[in-house]
Structures are given as structure tokens and as C-alpha cells.
Amino acid sequence: MTKYNSLGVIRNVFNGPEDYAIALASDSDTAIGAIALTLAGGSTLFPKDDATQAELGFWIGEPFWGRGYIPEAARELLRHAFEDLGLSAVWCAYYEGNTKSARVQQKLGFEPVSVTPNVPVPLLHEVRTGHENRMTRAQWEQLNAK
């Protein structure tokens, strides 16, 4: 994916009220990725009218893979989801073969809920197997007990 494709992903996919750029502390003017909570009505992982849940999505440029930036940003966004927004659950999904995304979700404590074959991926003009995961507020509280 070129930097121009990446810019398109950030502008066209990550553009909601709970969407945030990921930047390095040393260069806060340059986005290296994006992370978002998609609230009621915007996700297919939970009922459209359920305002107590959200979907977590993230993307980071390939040169920054494996450096811990997504888990760091996701932990803060999960804190925000449960403490500030009062959500009951956050969902996250990945497509078969995306081992990096699967590993991030596992590290964060998401638990598998379902596997769905033949999921259309319009941005890539493909059909893939989707893995849907969820973290409840109780799970988050247990993981973050001091």
C-alpha cells in the first residue's frame, strides 16, 4: 500500500467522532496510523441500536509494524470506552491470515466470539473469513485491576 493509499484509508475510513490519528511523540504532526471506536449504527458486529457497545478498529503504516504502537493506543482507547463512555462491550475483528491484528487483539485480552466465512471486503474487492472478538467491561476491569 502506498502512502497515498494509506492517506485515503485514514481520510475515508477513520473519520468518525471517536477516530484518532496515531503519531510518534517525536513527530506529532505526522500520522503513522489511526484508531477508532465505531459506535451504534456503524458496526455490523452488534445491533445497530445498541449504544452500549462499540467496535475497535485500527491501522498502522507498515514501517511501524511490531513496535507496540497499536497496543499502546488501543489500551488507551479501551480505557476511554469503558471509563469515559461507559460502554458495556467493545468488539474487534480481523480477517483470516492477518496474524498481526489477531496477535494485537489477543494481547489486549479480546476473547473469540465467532468465525464467519465468506465476508465481503469491499475495499480490497475480496471475500475472506472473519474472526469476531469481544471484550466486556467486566473483562477489562479484571485485566486492569490494580
PDB file of C-alpha atoms in Angstrom:
ATOM      1  CA  MET A   1       0.000   0.000   0.000  1.00  0.00           C
ATOM      2  CA  THR A   2       1.477   3.340  -0.980  1.00  0.00           C
ATOM      3  CA  LYS A   3       1.437   6.404   1.218  1.00  0.00           C
ATOM      4  CA  TYR A   4      -1.344   7.800  -0.999  1.00  0.00           C
ATOM      5  CA  ASN A   5      -3.495   4.689  -0.452  1.00  0.00           C
ATOM      6  CA  SER A   6      -2.761   4.969   3.263  1.00  0.00           C
ATOM      7  CA  LEU A   7      -3.855   8.593   3.328  1.00  0.00           C
ATOM      8  CA  GLY A   8      -7.096   7.524   1.641  1.00  0.00           C
ATOM      9  CA  VAL A   9      -7.710   4.906   4.336  1.00  0.00           C
ATOM     10  CA  ILE A  10      -7.189   7.485   7.073  1.00  0.00           C
ATOM     11  CA  ARG A  11      -9.408  10.084   5.364  1.00  0.00           C
ATOM     12  CA  ASN A  12     -12.217   7.787   4.226  1.00  0.00           C
ATOM     13  CA  VAL A  13     -12.366   5.030   6.824  1.00  0.00           C
ATOM     14  CA  PHE A  14     -11.179   6.698  10.022  1.00  0.00           C
ATOM     15  CA  ASN A  15     -13.330   9.829  10.011  1.00  0.00           C
ATOM     16  CA  GLY A  16     -15.898   9.476  12.811  1.00  0.00           C
ATOM     17  CA  PRO A  17     -16.391  11.201  16.165  1.00  0.00           C
ATOM     18  CA  GLU A  18     -14.246   8.667  18.071  1.00  0.00           C
ATOM     19  CA  ASP A  19     -11.473   8.345  15.459  1.00  0.00           C
ATOM     20  CA  TYR A  20      -7.924   9.368  16.274  1.00  0.00           C
ATOM     21  CA  ALA A  21      -4.616   9.660  14.452  1.00  0.00           C
ATOM     22  CA  ILE A  22      -1.615   7.809  15.821  1.00  0.00           C
ATOM     23  CA  ALA A  23       1.573   9.859  15.785  1.00  0.00           C
ATOM     24  CA  LEU A  24       5.016   9.496  17.253  1.00  0.00           C
ATOM     25  CA  ALA A  25       5.764  11.630  20.294  1.00  0.00           C
ATOM     26  CA  SER A  26       8.843  12.916  18.461  1.00  0.00           C
ATOM     27  CA  ASP A  27       6.794  13.994  15.393  1.00  0.00           C
ATOM     28  CA  SER A  28       3.214  14.713  16.392  1.00  0.00           C
ATOM     29  CA  ASP A  29       2.493  16.384  13.038  1.00  0.00           C
ATOM     30  CA  THR A  30       2.791  13.150  11.054  1.00  0.00           C
ATOM     31  CA  ALA A  31       0.160  10.422  11.339  1.00  0.00           C
ATOM     32  CA  ILE A  32       1.579   6.900  11.198  1.00  0.00           C
ATOM     33  CA  GLY A  33      -1.799   5.237  11.669  1.00  0.00           C
ATOM     34  CA  ALA A  34      -5.301   5.604  13.002  1.00  0.00           C
ATOM     35  CA  ILE A  35      -7.522   4.032  15.630  1.00  0.00           C
ATOM     36  CA  ALA A  36     -11.259   4.317  16.144  1.00  0.00           C
ATOM     37  CA  LEU A  37     -14.294   3.335  18.136  1.00  0.00           C
ATOM     38  CA  THR A  38     -17.298   2.866  15.870  1.00  0.00           C
ATOM     39  CA  LEU A  39     -20.409   3.498  17.907  1.00  0.00           C
ATOM     40  CA  ALA A  40     -24.014   2.336  17.458  1.00  0.00           C
ATOM     41  CA  GLY A  41     -25.223   2.214  13.883  1.00  0.00           C
ATOM     42  CA  GLY A  42     -21.799   1.964  12.277  1.00  0.00           C
ATOM     43  CA  SER A  43     -20.786  -1.613  13.027  1.00  0.00           C
ATOM     44  CA  THR A  44     -22.066  -4.962  11.829  1.00  0.00           C
ATOM     45  CA  LEU A  45     -20.706  -6.767  14.908  1.00  0.00           C
ATOM     46  CA  PHE A  46     -23.510  -5.770  17.293  1.00  0.00           C
ATOM     47  CA  PRO A  47     -27.108  -4.491  16.947  1.00  0.00           C
ATOM     48  CA  LYS A  48     -27.305  -1.066  15.264  1.00  0.00           C
ATOM     49  CA  ASP A  49     -29.390   0.474  18.036  1.00  0.00           C
ATOM     50  CA  ASP A  50     -27.178  -0.701  20.918  1.00  0.00           C
ATOM     51  CA  ALA A  51     -25.471   2.437  22.208  1.00  0.00           C
ATOM     52  CA  THR A  52     -23.682   0.475  24.942  1.00  0.00           C
ATOM     53  CA  GLN A  53     -21.243  -1.233  22.553  1.00  0.00           C
ATOM     54  CA  ALA A  54     -18.625  -0.174  20.021  1.00  0.00           C
ATOM     55  CA  GLU A  55     -16.217  -1.681  17.527  1.00  0.00           C
ATOM     56  CA  LEU A  56     -12.484  -1.028  17.791  1.00  0.00           C
ATOM     57  CA  GLY A  57     -10.624  -0.640  14.507  1.00  0.00           C
ATOM     58  CA  PHE A  58      -7.008   0.229  13.836  1.00  0.00           C
ATOM     59  CA  TRP A  59      -4.497   0.649  11.066  1.00  0.00           C
ATOM     60  CA  ILE A  60      -0.806   1.485  11.063  1.00  0.00           C
ATOM     61  CA  GLY A  61       1.708   2.032   8.283  1.00  0.00           C
ATOM     62  CA  GLU A  62       3.881  -0.989   7.533  1.00  0.00           C
ATOM     63  CA  PRO A  63       7.178   0.699   8.533  1.00  0.00           C
ATOM     64  CA  PHE A  64       5.772   0.951  12.085  1.00  0.00           C
ATOM     65  CA  TRP A  65       4.570  -2.645  12.491  1.00  0.00           C
ATOM     66  CA  GLY A  66       5.766  -4.586  15.503  1.00  0.00           C
ATOM     67  CA  ARG A  67       6.772  -1.592  17.603  1.00  0.00           C
ATOM     68  CA  GLY A  68       3.877  -1.698  20.082  1.00  0.00           C
ATOM     69  CA  TYR A  69       2.154   1.481  18.897  1.00  0.00           C
ATOM     70  CA  ILE A  70      -1.231  -0.138  18.231  1.00  0.00           C
ATOM     71  CA  PRO A  71      -1.461  -1.975  21.577  1.00  0.00           C
ATOM     72  CA  GLU A  72      -0.488   1.254  23.371  1.00  0.00           C
ATOM     73  CA  ALA A  73      -3.117   3.305  21.544  1.00  0.00           C
ATOM     74  CA  ALA A  74      -5.745   0.558  21.875  1.00  0.00           C
ATOM     75  CA  ARG A  75      -5.263   0.261  25.635  1.00  0.00           C
ATOM     76  CA  GLU A  76      -5.973   3.979  25.992  1.00  0.00           C
ATOM     77  CA  LEU A  77      -8.985   3.821  23.700  1.00  0.00           C
ATOM     78  CA  LEU A  78     -10.363   0.842  25.649  1.00  0.00           C
ATOM     79  CA  ARG A  79      -9.910   2.805  28.874  1.00  0.00           C
ATOM     80  CA  HIS A  80     -11.793   5.689  27.267  1.00  0.00           C
ATOM     81  CA  ALA A  81     -14.545   3.328  26.041  1.00  0.00           C
ATOM     82  CA  PHE A  82     -15.203   1.786  29.438  1.00  0.00           C
ATOM     83  CA  GLU A  83     -14.401   4.661  31.837  1.00  0.00           C
ATOM     84  CA  ASP A  84     -15.415   7.780  29.915  1.00  0.00           C
ATOM     85  CA  LEU A  85     -18.095   6.485  27.534  1.00  0.00           C
ATOM     86  CA  GLY A  86     -19.483   3.858  29.938  1.00  0.00           C
ATOM     87  CA  LEU A  87     -19.695   1.127  27.296  1.00  0.00           C
ATOM     88  CA  SER A  88     -20.568  -2.452  28.231  1.00  0.00           C
ATOM     89  CA  ALA A  89     -18.543  -4.155  25.471  1.00  0.00           C
ATOM     90  CA  VAL A  90     -16.072  -3.436  22.695  1.00  0.00           C
ATOM     91  CA  TRP A  91     -15.818  -5.661  19.638  1.00  0.00           C
ATOM     92  CA  CYS A  92     -12.847  -6.138  17.343  1.00  0.00           C
ATOM     93  CA  ALA A  93     -12.432  -8.290  14.249  1.00  0.00           C
ATOM     94  CA  TYR A  94      -9.762  -9.453  11.845  1.00  0.00           C
ATOM     95  CA  TYR A  95      -9.624 -11.392   8.613  1.00  0.00           C
ATOM     96  CA  GLU A  96      -8.098 -14.859   8.331  1.00  0.00           C
ATOM     97  CA  GLY A  97      -4.375 -14.571   7.705  1.00  0.00           C
ATOM     98  CA  ASN A  98      -3.946 -11.196   9.416  1.00  0.00           C
ATOM     99  CA  THR A  99      -1.799 -12.628  12.183  1.00  0.00           C
ATOM    100  CA  LYS A 100      -0.584  -9.218  13.368  1.00  0.00           C
ATOM    101  CA  SER A 101      -4.114  -7.984  14.042  1.00  0.00           C
ATOM    102  CA  ALA A 102      -5.033 -11.294  15.655  1.00  0.00           C
ATOM    103  CA  ARG A 103      -1.994 -11.031  17.946  1.00  0.00           C
ATOM    104  CA  VAL A 104      -2.814  -7.450  18.967  1.00  0.00           C
ATOM    105  CA  GLN A 105      -6.363  -8.474  19.900  1.00  0.00           C
ATOM    106  CA  GLN A 106      -5.083 -11.456  21.848  1.00  0.00           C
ATOM    107  CA  LYS A 107      -2.536  -9.278  23.721  1.00  0.00           C
ATOM    108  CA  LEU A 108      -5.266  -6.809  24.635  1.00  0.00           C
ATOM    109  CA  GLY A 109      -7.465  -9.546  26.089  1.00  0.00           C
ATOM    110  CA  PHE A 110     -10.216  -9.813  23.479  1.00  0.00           C
ATOM    111  CA  GLU A 111     -11.980 -13.173  23.519  1.00  0.00           C
ATOM    112  CA  PRO A 112     -13.162 -15.045  20.416  1.00  0.00           C
ATOM    113  CA  VAL A 113     -16.912 -14.957  19.808  1.00  0.00           C
ATOM    114  CA  SER A 114     -17.423 -16.211  16.252  1.00  0.00           C
ATOM    115  CA  VAL A 115     -15.848 -17.044  12.908  1.00  0.00           C
ATOM    116  CA  THR A 116     -17.743 -16.030   9.764  1.00  0.00           C
ATOM    117  CA  PRO A 117     -16.807 -17.427   6.347  1.00  0.00           C
ATOM    118  CA  ASN A 118     -17.305 -15.525   3.083  1.00  0.00           C
ATOM    119  CA  VAL A 119     -17.245 -11.982   4.465  1.00  0.00           C
ATOM    120  CA  PRO A 120     -17.134  -9.371   1.665  1.00  0.00           C
ATOM    121  CA  VAL A 121     -14.205  -6.937   1.931  1.00  0.00           C
ATOM    122  CA  PRO A 122     -15.289  -4.128  -0.437  1.00  0.00           C
ATOM    123  CA  LEU A 123     -12.134  -2.013  -0.058  1.00  0.00           C
ATOM    124  CA  LEU A 124      -9.999  -4.941  -1.236  1.00  0.00           C
ATOM    125  CA  HIS A 125     -12.555  -6.454  -3.637  1.00  0.00           C
ATOM    126  CA  GLU A 126     -12.189  -9.792  -1.859  1.00  0.00           C
ATOM    127  CA  VAL A 127     -14.119 -12.293   0.232  1.00  0.00           C
ATOM    128  CA  ARG A 128     -12.444 -13.565   3.413  1.00  0.00           C
ATOM    129  CA  THR A 129     -13.118 -15.408   6.664  1.00  0.00           C
ATOM    130  CA  GLY A 130     -13.773 -13.016   9.544  1.00  0.00           C
ATOM    131  CA  HIS A 131     -12.910 -13.575  13.206  1.00  0.00           C
ATOM    132  CA  GLU A 132     -15.040 -11.590  15.657  1.00  0.00           C
ATOM    133  CA  ASN A 133     -13.785 -10.923  19.185  1.00  0.00           C
ATOM    134  CA  ARG A 134     -15.216  -9.057  22.169  1.00  0.00           C
ATOM    135  CA  MET A 135     -14.133  -7.564  25.466  1.00  0.00           C
ATOM    136  CA  THR A 136     -16.742  -6.780  28.106  1.00  0.00           C
ATOM    137  CA  ARG A 137     -16.390  -4.102  30.737  1.00  0.00           C
ATOM    138  CA  ALA A 138     -16.032  -6.844  33.393  1.00  0.00           C
ATOM    139  CA  GLN A 139     -13.189  -8.465  31.429  1.00  0.00           C
ATOM    140  CA  TRP A 140     -11.474  -5.081  31.012  1.00  0.00           C
ATOM    141  CA  GLU A 141     -11.845  -4.321  34.720  1.00  0.00           C
ATOM    142  CA  GLN A 142     -10.356  -7.708  35.615  1.00  0.00           C
ATOM    143  CA  LEU A 143      -7.422  -7.186  33.239  1.00  0.00           C
ATOM    144  CA  ASN A 144      -6.796  -3.707  34.667  1.00  0.00           C
ATOM    145  CA  ALA A 145      -7.309  -4.397  38.383  1.00  0.00           C
ATOM    146  CA  LYS A 146      -4.612  -2.725  40.381  1.00  0.00           C
TER     147      LYS A 146
END
